[in-house]
XYZ file of C-alpha atoms in Angstrom:
730
model
C -29.750 -66.165 95.097
C -29.869 -66.296 91.419
C -33.752 -65.870 89.922
C -34.378 -69.276 88.036
C -37.695 -70.117 85.603
C -38.421 -72.585 83.083
C -39.244 -72.988 79.457
C -40.012 -75.656 77.173
C -39.440 -75.326 73.427
C -37.885 -78.094 70.878
C -35.328 -76.615 68.725
C -37.172 -77.662 65.394
C -40.600 -76.278 66.600
C -38.982 -72.758 67.707
C -36.781 -72.453 63.930
C -39.930 -74.297 61.749
C -41.084 -70.623 61.794
C -38.825 -69.790 59.072
C -36.532 -67.315 58.148
C -35.973 -64.780 54.997
C -34.214 -65.025 52.305
C -30.070 -64.976 51.649
C -27.338 -67.057 51.319
C -28.280 -70.821 51.818
C -24.712 -73.115 52.003
C -25.974 -77.360 52.158
C -23.977 -79.676 53.167
C -23.672 -83.219 51.591
C -23.418 -86.018 53.620
C -21.921 -89.165 51.474
C -23.450 -92.409 52.240
C -21.828 -95.558 51.512
C -23.036 -96.689 47.674
C -23.221 -93.052 47.057
C -21.725 -92.314 43.692
C -21.268 -88.833 44.569
C -18.875 -89.267 47.766
C -16.471 -90.659 46.006
C -14.014 -88.377 44.490
C -15.734 -85.159 42.549
C -16.134 -85.304 38.912
C -15.539 -81.313 38.440
C -11.617 -80.825 38.558
C -10.074 -79.044 41.749
C -7.812 -76.347 41.743
C -5.932 -77.495 44.854
C -7.105 -79.248 48.013
C -8.932 -75.945 49.373
C -10.725 -74.837 45.907
C -13.309 -76.452 43.296
C -14.519 -73.658 41.217
C -17.476 -75.334 39.310
C -18.528 -74.480 35.400
C -21.215 -71.674 36.704
C -18.591 -69.858 39.192
C -19.380 -70.833 42.186
C -16.417 -71.292 44.463
C -16.352 -74.869 47.113
C -14.222 -73.912 49.528
C -13.198 -76.784 51.506
C -12.902 -76.546 55.406
C -10.716 -78.611 57.752
C -11.952 -77.696 60.688
C -14.888 -78.199 62.286
C -18.359 -75.775 62.672
C -20.375 -76.303 65.847
C -21.241 -73.035 66.012
C -17.892 -70.491 66.603
C -18.637 -69.803 63.162
C -14.698 -71.326 61.504
C -15.989 -71.809 58.614
C -17.097 -68.505 57.240
C -13.466 -67.000 58.950
C -11.745 -69.724 57.047
C -13.312 -69.101 53.624
C -13.053 -65.753 54.198
C -9.143 -66.039 54.374
C -9.310 -68.828 51.222
C -11.607 -66.038 49.498
C -9.518 -63.457 50.032
C -6.262 -64.722 48.583
C -8.612 -66.504 45.834
C -10.510 -63.052 44.394
C -13.413 -64.467 44.526
C -17.439 -63.995 44.275
C -18.037 -64.281 47.665
C -21.559 -64.281 46.736
C -21.192 -67.775 44.972
C -18.409 -69.652 47.631
C -19.813 -72.621 49.538
C -18.125 -74.591 51.494
C -17.320 -78.492 52.221
C -15.597 -80.714 54.607
C -13.140 -82.969 53.203
C -13.214 -86.768 55.250
C -9.885 -87.330 57.461
C -9.698 -90.205 55.176
C -8.837 -88.246 52.039
C -6.428 -86.391 54.452
C -4.766 -89.816 54.906
C -4.544 -90.640 51.367
C -3.076 -87.407 49.902
C -0.359 -87.168 52.789
C -2.426 -84.818 55.210
C -3.403 -82.058 52.926
C -5.331 -80.216 54.839
C -3.285 -80.380 57.432
C -4.731 -80.179 61.620
C -8.163 -81.419 61.774
C -8.551 -80.300 65.207
C -11.081 -77.573 66.329
C -9.971 -76.956 69.713
C -7.817 -74.742 72.027
C -9.256 -71.485 69.461
C -6.755 -72.924 66.909
C -8.889 -73.045 63.650
C -7.738 -69.824 62.535
C -4.514 -69.217 64.205
C -2.488 -72.426 63.590
C -3.926 -72.750 59.895
C -4.454 -69.059 58.676
C -1.071 -69.220 56.778
C -1.288 -72.231 55.212
C -5.575 -71.801 53.387
C -4.745 -68.142 52.568
C -1.750 -70.006 50.511
C -3.927 -72.489 49.379
C -6.370 -69.290 47.883
C -3.307 -67.844 46.660
C -2.312 -70.779 44.355
C -5.486 -70.953 43.183
C -5.733 -67.773 41.944
C -2.362 -67.668 40.495
C -3.192 -70.844 38.926
C -6.417 -69.745 37.281
C -4.841 -66.884 35.966
C -2.513 -68.515 34.522
C -4.916 -70.674 32.638
C -6.436 -67.986 31.195
C -3.032 -66.106 30.092
C -2.067 -69.378 28.346
C -5.570 -69.335 26.284
C -4.581 -65.874 25.731
C -1.372 -66.155 24.575
C -0.072 -63.527 26.529
C 2.055 -62.989 30.035
C 0.220 -63.492 33.340
C 1.739 -60.495 34.726
C -0.238 -58.927 32.261
C -3.513 -60.642 33.662
C -5.174 -59.511 37.203
C -8.022 -61.220 39.136
C -10.698 -60.060 41.104
C -14.264 -60.785 42.343
C -13.866 -64.586 40.187
C -12.624 -62.371 37.297
C -10.099 -62.714 35.378
C -8.781 -59.364 32.701
C -6.123 -58.930 30.316
C -5.151 -55.396 31.639
C -3.995 -54.222 27.847
C -6.508 -55.259 25.347
C -9.464 -55.435 28.156
C -10.148 -59.406 27.592
C -12.233 -61.022 30.591
C -12.432 -64.551 31.030
C -14.550 -65.800 34.151
C -13.017 -68.366 36.677
C -15.526 -71.167 35.848
C -14.582 -70.655 32.093
C -10.596 -71.699 33.016
C -11.225 -73.948 36.166
C -10.903 -77.017 34.060
C -7.607 -75.462 32.550
C -6.139 -74.490 35.646
C -6.776 -77.502 37.684
C -4.254 -79.484 35.195
C -1.327 -77.143 35.580
C 1.540 -77.464 37.828
C 0.926 -75.727 41.315
C 3.782 -72.620 41.499
C 6.656 -73.384 44.413
C 6.234 -69.768 45.704
C 3.323 -67.629 46.436
C 2.921 -64.406 47.854
C 0.627 -63.172 50.306
C -1.900 -59.769 50.697
C -0.754 -57.254 52.721
C -3.151 -57.037 55.700
C -3.573 -53.042 54.429
C -4.934 -54.542 51.071
C -7.674 -57.127 52.001
C -10.893 -56.949 50.853
C -12.989 -59.598 52.642
C -11.245 -60.389 56.152
C -11.638 -57.740 58.235
C -15.353 -57.794 57.143
C -18.798 -57.912 58.697
C -19.838 -60.881 56.591
C -22.769 -62.939 57.448
C -22.391 -66.463 58.629
C -22.691 -68.973 55.637
C -23.932 -71.275 58.240
C -27.296 -69.562 59.354
C -29.956 -70.163 57.092
C -30.246 -73.711 57.230
C -29.559 -73.497 60.976
C -32.497 -71.087 61.709
C -34.656 -72.681 58.725
C -34.554 -76.009 61.400
C -32.687 -77.962 57.486
C -29.030 -78.180 58.925
C -28.681 -81.790 59.697
C -27.051 -82.558 63.103
C -25.675 -86.219 63.595
C -28.634 -86.579 66.067
C -31.193 -86.442 62.501
C -29.078 -88.439 60.440
C -31.237 -91.284 58.771
C -30.323 -93.769 55.922
C -32.310 -96.805 54.346
C -31.436 -99.623 56.437
C -30.909 -97.953 59.520
C -30.754 -99.365 63.392
C -30.650 -97.224 66.098
C -29.185 -98.032 69.468
C -29.502 -97.262 73.015
C -26.525 -97.215 75.470
C -26.175 -97.155 79.205
C -22.658 -97.554 80.900
C -21.680 -98.486 84.514
C -22.838 -95.198 86.207
C -19.825 -95.298 88.590
C -15.837 -94.558 87.467
C -14.074 -97.573 86.385
C -16.696 -100.267 86.988
C -17.674 -103.401 84.691
C -20.801 -105.239 83.603
C -21.819 -108.207 85.833
C -24.459 -109.846 84.143
C -28.179 -108.845 82.341
C -30.689 -110.243 81.297
C -31.370 -110.008 77.271
C -34.262 -112.810 77.404
C -36.764 -110.084 79.710
C -36.585 -108.009 76.937
C -35.455 -109.386 74.014
C -38.913 -110.014 72.702
C -40.384 -106.101 72.623
C -41.548 -104.648 69.456
C -38.809 -103.899 67.351
C -35.662 -104.771 69.701
C -33.251 -106.383 67.073
C -30.558 -107.430 69.901
C -29.061 -107.028 73.134
C -25.283 -106.760 73.829
C -22.297 -106.199 75.938
C -20.325 -103.164 74.407
C -16.608 -103.870 75.781
C -16.790 -104.807 79.435
C -18.811 -101.774 80.891
C -21.936 -101.204 78.707
C -24.725 -102.913 77.692
C -26.474 -101.907 74.178
C -30.128 -102.147 72.781
C -30.432 -102.241 69.267
C -34.635 -101.754 67.667
C -36.167 -100.591 64.450
C -36.278 -96.991 66.622
C -34.255 -95.205 69.310
C -37.166 -94.973 71.688
C -37.840 -98.504 71.403
C -34.312 -98.881 72.411
C -34.087 -96.462 75.135
C -37.387 -98.086 76.704
C -36.308 -101.368 76.416
C -32.936 -100.450 77.819
C -34.873 -99.319 81.105
C -36.791 -101.942 81.534
C -33.427 -104.191 81.471
C -31.951 -105.507 84.963
C -28.224 -104.737 84.770
C -26.366 -106.338 87.905
C -22.812 -103.846 87.350
C -19.442 -104.634 89.198
C -19.365 -101.114 90.417
C -15.175 -101.461 91.593
C -13.015 -99.857 94.447
C -14.117 -96.180 93.158
C -17.690 -96.679 94.412
C -16.136 -95.241 97.614
C -15.286 -91.835 95.942
C -17.243 -88.673 96.616
C -17.068 -85.185 96.429
C -15.763 -84.919 99.757
C -13.094 -87.317 99.895
C -11.810 -85.506 96.502
C -12.149 -81.985 98.406
C -9.769 -83.417 101.775
C -7.631 -84.676 98.807
C -7.288 -81.687 97.249
C -6.601 -79.642 100.651
C -3.735 -81.766 101.097
C -2.144 -81.075 98.367
C -2.393 -77.459 99.424
C 0.877 -77.611 101.652
C 2.458 -81.010 100.144
C 5.714 -80.703 98.878
C 5.720 -82.993 95.851
C 4.794 -80.047 93.806
C 6.016 -79.107 89.991
C 6.940 -75.591 89.236
C 5.187 -73.798 85.897
C 6.886 -70.306 86.367
C 8.212 -68.812 89.182
C 11.416 -65.873 89.909
C 13.136 -64.795 92.469
C 12.672 -66.605 95.817
C 9.265 -66.302 96.815
C 9.193 -68.392 99.956
C 12.201 -66.296 101.433
C 10.286 -63.308 100.413
C 7.076 -64.096 101.637
C 9.036 -65.285 105.112
C 10.666 -61.885 105.678
C 7.157 -59.775 104.696
C 5.812 -57.017 106.417
C 2.296 -58.183 105.767
C 0.990 -61.237 103.979
C -2.007 -62.417 103.198
C -3.110 -65.504 102.267
C -6.787 -67.171 100.591
C -8.582 -70.523 99.004
C -9.800 -70.723 96.497
C -11.879 -73.757 94.840
C -12.877 -74.771 90.841
C -16.029 -77.629 90.728
C -16.110 -80.377 88.075
C -18.463 -79.384 85.335
C -19.583 -81.168 82.075
C -19.852 -79.318 79.124
C -23.897 -80.401 78.350
C -23.466 -80.167 74.916
C -26.779 -79.277 73.288
C -26.916 -82.268 71.198
C -25.772 -85.769 72.775
C -22.782 -87.931 71.948
C -24.028 -89.929 68.672
C -22.351 -91.538 65.539
C -23.599 -93.701 62.863
C -21.476 -96.718 62.252
C -21.440 -99.797 58.907
C -19.003 -102.188 59.846
C -17.935 -105.536 57.219
C -14.887 -107.072 57.147
C -13.224 -104.836 54.671
C -14.605 -101.641 55.486
C -15.876 -99.078 58.700
C -17.651 -96.157 57.753
C -18.480 -93.583 60.292
C -20.605 -90.694 60.400
C -20.753 -88.557 63.156
C -19.958 -84.612 65.183
C -16.454 -84.618 66.001
C -13.766 -81.714 66.319
C -11.125 -84.004 65.553
C -11.900 -85.888 62.114
C -8.678 -87.565 62.631
C -8.544 -88.858 66.007
C -12.323 -90.079 65.218
C -11.075 -92.151 62.613
C -8.146 -93.580 64.681
C -10.728 -94.248 67.435
C -12.936 -96.065 64.550
C -10.037 -98.204 62.693
C -9.079 -99.327 66.997
C -12.519 -100.536 67.515
C -13.056 -101.487 63.950
C -9.616 -103.921 63.747
C -9.142 -102.643 60.439
C -5.865 -100.147 58.808
C -7.003 -96.811 58.582
C -6.582 -96.863 55.152
C -10.028 -99.532 55.325
C -12.063 -96.720 57.432
C -13.508 -93.674 56.921
C -15.102 -90.885 59.185
C -17.787 -88.380 57.261
C -18.185 -85.118 59.757
C -21.277 -83.566 60.185
C -21.888 -80.354 62.322
C -21.756 -80.094 65.376
C -24.948 -79.739 67.646
C -22.401 -78.164 70.323
C -18.490 -78.931 71.311
C -16.976 -77.050 73.920
C -13.919 -79.697 73.988
C -16.436 -83.133 74.417
C -16.056 -84.156 71.008
C -12.122 -83.289 70.513
C -9.597 -86.151 72.403
C -11.476 -88.694 73.764
C -14.003 -90.188 71.132
C -15.451 -93.343 73.167
C -18.916 -92.817 71.558
C -17.108 -93.342 68.238
C -15.586 -96.914 69.801
C -19.165 -98.000 70.981
C -21.145 -97.339 68.066
C -18.318 -98.984 66.314
C -18.770 -101.986 68.606
C -21.825 -102.687 68.531
C -22.202 -101.966 64.088
C -19.687 -105.012 64.323
C -21.774 -106.738 66.140
C -24.567 -106.549 63.625
C -22.006 -106.574 59.983
C -23.221 -104.441 56.998
C -25.889 -103.138 58.830
C -25.831 -99.231 59.366
C -26.169 -98.157 63.525
C -26.843 -95.015 64.814
C -26.084 -95.072 68.391
C -27.559 -91.666 70.261
C -26.465 -91.439 74.190
C -29.788 -90.033 76.236
C -28.803 -86.938 77.631
C -28.639 -89.309 81.156
C -26.238 -91.189 79.642
C -24.539 -87.722 78.213
C -24.325 -86.213 81.332
C -23.478 -89.134 83.570
C -19.992 -90.047 81.092
C -18.592 -86.778 80.418
C -15.425 -85.674 80.210
C -15.207 -83.285 82.765
C -13.626 -79.609 83.672
C -11.132 -80.571 86.082
C -11.675 -79.807 89.640
C -8.614 -78.202 91.386
C -8.056 -75.947 95.011
C -5.707 -73.098 95.030
C -3.994 -71.767 98.218
C -2.706 -68.004 96.940
C 0.217 -66.260 99.516
C 0.610 -62.319 99.245
C 3.774 -60.696 101.342
C 3.447 -56.739 101.151
C 5.912 -54.183 102.281
C 5.389 -51.246 104.579
C 3.619 -49.373 101.998
C 1.854 -51.994 100.800
C 3.315 -53.227 97.600
C 3.867 -56.725 96.808
C 6.925 -58.113 97.768
C 6.560 -61.977 96.683
C 3.456 -64.310 95.270
C 2.676 -67.803 95.724
C 0.077 -69.770 94.160
C 0.060 -73.113 94.787
C -2.789 -74.879 92.856
C -3.328 -78.642 93.781
C -5.855 -80.678 91.666
C -6.749 -83.170 88.413
C -4.428 -82.568 85.645
C -6.273 -83.014 82.197
C -3.483 -84.431 80.568
C -2.810 -87.199 83.202
C -6.124 -88.601 82.056
C -5.967 -87.586 78.302
C -2.486 -87.918 77.126
C -0.541 -89.005 79.501
C 3.121 -89.326 77.524
C 2.698 -85.139 77.521
C 3.301 -85.538 81.361
C 6.990 -84.479 81.595
C 8.811 -85.046 85.380
C 5.557 -84.652 86.622
C 4.362 -81.435 84.697
C 1.123 -80.613 82.972
C 1.929 -77.688 81.328
C -2.166 -77.009 80.844
C -2.134 -76.266 84.341
C -0.685 -73.156 83.912
C -2.883 -71.643 81.740
C -2.418 -67.965 82.320
C 0.287 -68.349 84.574
C 3.416 -69.020 82.435
C 6.355 -66.894 82.137
C 6.035 -64.170 79.317
C 5.676 -65.636 75.788
C 2.789 -65.847 72.950
C 0.895 -68.494 74.943
C -1.249 -68.031 78.227
C 1.379 -65.200 79.920
C 0.577 -64.366 83.238
C -0.287 -60.061 82.636
C 2.124 -58.974 85.811
C 5.196 -58.177 87.421
C 6.497 -59.289 90.802
C 9.619 -59.322 92.264
C 9.422 -62.607 93.869
C 6.637 -65.446 92.225
C 6.460 -69.016 92.399
C 3.575 -70.817 90.617
C 3.487 -74.981 90.499
C 0.901 -77.694 91.092
C 0.430 -80.360 93.603
C -0.880 -83.080 91.040
C -3.971 -84.822 92.815
C -6.371 -86.762 90.351
C -9.746 -88.584 91.242
C -11.074 -90.844 89.334
C -13.658 -88.581 87.646
C -12.512 -88.254 84.034
C -11.150 -85.295 83.253
C -11.327 -83.444 79.669
C -10.825 -80.154 77.700
C -13.613 -77.925 78.860
C -14.051 -75.122 76.688
C -11.457 -72.738 78.246
C -9.876 -75.062 80.046
C -7.497 -74.093 83.054
C -7.402 -70.371 81.951
C -11.009 -70.702 83.467
C -9.804 -71.256 87.285
C -6.373 -69.585 87.340
C -8.390 -66.678 86.155
C -10.662 -66.696 89.206
C -8.052 -67.324 91.441
C -5.004 -64.929 90.140
C -7.794 -61.796 89.666
C -10.401 -62.381 92.579
C -6.874 -62.331 94.936
C -5.011 -59.151 93.440
C -9.003 -57.931 94.336
C -8.924 -58.745 97.715
C -4.820 -57.038 98.424
C -6.007 -53.753 96.578
C -9.335 -53.803 99.337
C -7.215 -55.063 101.801
C -4.189 -51.881 101.295
C -6.895 -49.806 100.312
C -5.811 -49.153 96.761
C -8.404 -48.916 92.910
C -8.402 -52.457 92.015
C -7.490 -50.838 88.517
C -4.591 -48.657 89.782
C -2.948 -51.849 91.473
C -3.860 -53.806 88.342
C -1.432 -50.947 86.420
C 0.686 -50.719 88.378
C 1.619 -54.172 88.263
C 1.383 -54.310 84.059
C 3.758 -51.370 83.375
C 6.096 -54.447 81.387
C 2.350 -56.055 79.579
C 1.691 -53.310 77.447
C -0.891 -55.603 75.167
C -2.093 -56.899 78.499
C -2.367 -53.176 79.768
C -4.141 -52.436 76.841
C -7.293 -54.284 77.067
C -7.541 -53.377 80.196
C -7.473 -49.784 79.888
C -10.261 -50.304 76.773
C -12.403 -51.954 78.583
C -11.884 -48.621 81.673
C -12.367 -46.224 79.141
C -15.172 -47.252 77.838
C -17.183 -48.124 80.951
C -15.672 -44.148 82.299
C -14.260 -46.400 85.535
C -13.667 -42.862 87.488
C -17.172 -42.512 86.834
C -19.925 -44.243 89.161
C -22.162 -46.121 87.160
C -26.430 -45.111 87.805
C -28.458 -46.889 89.673
C -30.619 -49.613 88.066
C -34.529 -49.748 89.325
C -33.401 -48.243 92.916
C -30.372 -50.596 92.950
C -26.914 -49.570 93.386
C -24.544 -51.115 90.747
C -21.285 -52.368 91.373
C -18.299 -52.910 89.549
C -15.846 -55.757 89.178
C -12.520 -55.958 86.845
C -10.423 -58.983 85.530
C -8.058 -59.665 82.586
C -5.791 -62.843 81.184
C -4.259 -63.973 78.358
C -4.746 -67.292 76.858
C -5.493 -69.049 73.176
C -3.585 -66.086 71.858
C -5.311 -63.043 73.041
C -5.210 -61.070 75.651
C -8.948 -60.123 76.980
C -10.081 -57.809 79.913
C -14.047 -57.509 81.371
C -15.810 -55.248 83.763
C -18.759 -56.624 85.022
C -22.050 -53.877 86.519
C -23.959 -55.742 89.110
C -26.534 -54.937 91.850
C -27.346 -57.418 94.974
C -30.638 -56.990 96.402
C -30.792 -56.289 100.355
C -32.017 -59.850 100.290
C -29.440 -61.182 97.938
C -30.952 -61.615 94.534
C -28.031 -60.900 91.987
C -28.649 -59.064 88.773
C -26.147 -58.801 86.304
C -26.681 -55.517 84.227
C -23.765 -55.340 81.826
C -20.396 -56.467 80.622
C -17.713 -54.559 78.584
C -15.373 -57.178 77.524
C -12.304 -56.215 75.436
C -10.225 -58.800 73.391
C -6.817 -58.265 71.152
C -6.534 -61.526 68.573
C -3.644 -59.450 66.896
C -5.948 -59.244 63.384
C -9.760 -59.386 63.563
C -11.374 -61.622 60.193
C -14.767 -60.895 61.262
C -15.752 -58.475 63.449
C -19.459 -59.280 63.640
C -17.839 -63.194 64.282
C -15.949 -61.983 67.243
C -18.854 -59.805 69.100
C -21.019 -63.432 68.515
C -18.200 -65.614 70.383
C -17.608 -62.896 72.758
C -21.591 -62.706 73.512
C -21.203 -66.591 73.619
C -18.297 -66.764 75.695
C -20.082 -65.333 78.755
C -23.230 -67.120 78.602
C -20.939 -69.988 78.741
C -18.806 -68.783 81.530
C -21.586 -67.286 83.306
C -23.350 -70.839 83.151
C -20.235 -72.238 85.221
C -20.231 -69.284 87.588
C -23.578 -69.234 88.364
C -24.735 -73.115 88.098
C -22.138 -75.087 86.927
C -21.012 -77.822 89.627
C -21.107 -82.007 88.975
C -20.668 -83.691 92.407
C -20.088 -87.112 93.131
C -21.515 -89.568 95.076
C -20.574 -93.035 95.500
C -18.475 -92.862 93.001
C -21.134 -91.750 90.709
C -21.486 -88.231 88.960
C -25.093 -86.975 91.024
C -26.631 -84.473 88.052
C -28.042 -86.376 85.048
C -29.956 -83.758 83.387
C -30.746 -80.077 82.946
C -32.901 -80.324 86.194
C -30.182 -80.660 88.183
C -27.345 -78.912 85.553
C -28.925 -75.642 84.698
C -27.573 -73.513 82.630
C -28.200 -69.316 82.311
C -31.394 -68.242 80.852
C -31.992 -64.969 79.135
C -33.111 -63.548 82.033
C -29.813 -64.404 83.231
C -27.792 -62.742 81.116
C -26.165 -58.908 80.453
C -26.199 -56.388 77.979
C -22.500 -57.839 76.660
C -20.292 -54.931 74.933
C -17.559 -55.831 73.418
C -14.061 -53.697 72.055
C -12.194 -55.221 69.775
C -8.497 -54.096 70.337
C -7.014 -55.696 67.030
C -3.235 -54.615 67.430
C -1.874 -56.879 64.552
C 1.268 -58.771 64.450
C 0.027 -62.449 65.640
C -2.517 -64.644 65.148
C -4.833 -65.300 68.644
C -7.800 -66.882 68.866
C -11.457 -65.240 70.423
C -13.568 -68.731 70.717
C -12.359 -69.524 74.515
C -10.263 -66.524 75.897
C -13.281 -64.458 77.431
C -14.689 -67.235 79.203
C -12.085 -67.295 81.501
C -12.983 -63.171 82.812
C -16.733 -63.938 82.996
C -16.781 -65.208 86.599
C -13.566 -62.793 88.221
C -15.403 -59.967 86.767
C -18.832 -61.311 88.250
C -16.989 -61.754 91.777
C -15.219 -58.801 91.642
C -18.136 -57.002 91.353
C -20.010 -58.793 94.157
C -17.428 -57.967 96.957
C -17.813 -54.479 95.977
C -21.243 -54.656 96.308
C -21.631 -56.453 99.506
C -18.034 -57.000 100.932
C -18.875 -60.859 100.487
C -15.316 -62.713 98.766
C -16.701 -65.916 97.021
C -14.326 -68.164 96.966
C -15.651 -71.226 95.883
C -18.221 -71.797 92.846
C -20.802 -71.777 91.658
C -22.785 -68.881 92.505
C -25.915 -70.425 93.332
C -24.786 -72.415 96.439
C -23.928 -69.438 97.897
C -25.280 -66.640 99.864
C -25.276 -63.233 98.783
C -27.828 -60.871 101.456
C -26.158 -58.707 103.335
C -25.535 -59.291 107.208
């Protein structure tokens, strides 16, 4: 049982209270015909750095800001090598069209998989270092001295022998004319001044004052608004609709079909479009998937647990033979449901189409993918299209690989040439037409010897493949490598943190009609639940301390062990936690490795006699290699637990008659403040590699809590979410 209550407050209303003065960073959103959207009159030093005459430094960020702080972290990396005045740093997005025209000068625009820093740190730092060398060279040329005699710091260049100084702004124009150096040397981490510091985020003030423009806020001259309704049954189509019934309503401009499966209404305001659409009678051809349900999917997955068509993701030794010969066997079956991304801002895009050009303004996690989707829908080559990226009101993977809303917006705009049209999905449309966290089941079998040591482990995962639904070309011989996150063989990405003498981890692919997507944390989430909960089952069955058992299995996995030990040390694992409010508190552990980082957590919970769960504290340790901004890492860890606990406590999308049953937050709740524990973050930055921080700790939220619940109640919860379970003591 989980206590709930309801609150009602608008974002703008909450933010209107204002904020204290600070660094304000604006993002110019270019509109068609806006001269400032064209080539900047101030010359750039290189693709990453523009320096204005007043010494303002504009750092271009190709990755998307969706609340995770990527703008600030990447700007820190560039500014570190640039040696500029941080107080004068601002940022802007380059466009994917510019990236295409410049031979991908900014590299990858994709913002997902916690890759923003870990996969671009090298080249963005080189961008900053290159710009610094060019600025120094320009000053040296002006003074007619060797560049080696000059140094840069805080946007000031000094000629050491003479003491002469100049600023970046004064030499920027000359620096922009120079040929970039062929080789640059990056700083040693021990010499970092900005990286590793707790710097305030660059985008905070505009957000807390409500000035930040999101896609749903966007307006432009002559813009019309569109609401859309897609067939609620996956794979269904539009059979017919009576446009005449609503097209005479005030403000209605057009009622039109969008693709094979949707109907849109375009009006002068979105509300008029939406209410007219609600009044429109649409006859659907639901297609064959109308017979599908969560119960039928569960049966399909259950059959896969013992099927012979599984593909192997990781193995060593001979697990099946060792299991057959084991003195004792332990077996359990777990399951994980479909879940919605539930972004605060529903899907939206503004599009303007002419036979010569298509432009789209949209929140996207991948500007290049959005450009490709726009171009395909527009029937134009990408060079004649452009996407202007806007801050995201949440992404979590939904706005990354699949840009269905962009295609729809362009399709609508094509039917109204020359007019900008903003398509905004209703919350119900957003909930019913997501790309859902995949549904899976997992059977785990462990073989034990007479001393209780694990001799074999077999994990059979049965369920949905994200790649099969999103990037089927990446499936090789039936194998979806993403399926095994956190369970891979030893390596730099999502490797298992334990050694077993005999191991078999395989996957029986079973794909229901519900479309899958990359949901924040992806498959690491359920895989960590399966393995970490099952290890606790083994510890209980063999009367071993859960920490001690893990330590035995982690001797050859020092980085996994280091974060687990850091958590155990912080909570003082060997000392029972104090009671809270007369309730005895119990602990649970979990650890995993994903997105290049090592993470562990300990949850402290109490469960009342009537089954009311209270999560008091979670201590989390993370080793991302290098910690660019510790303050942001802490915020990310706290946010990831909010997301992970939402999933564990409430997150479930059920299917009936081929469609999802949850269509708003009244049927798909998320955590409120009353559910959130105190979160303590321990940063174990061991150096030598670059890991992500946005997603890994999500995966340890649920198993740490589930293991603590078992310690408190003796009940082993194997099926989420917890809202469906009774924790009342027998």
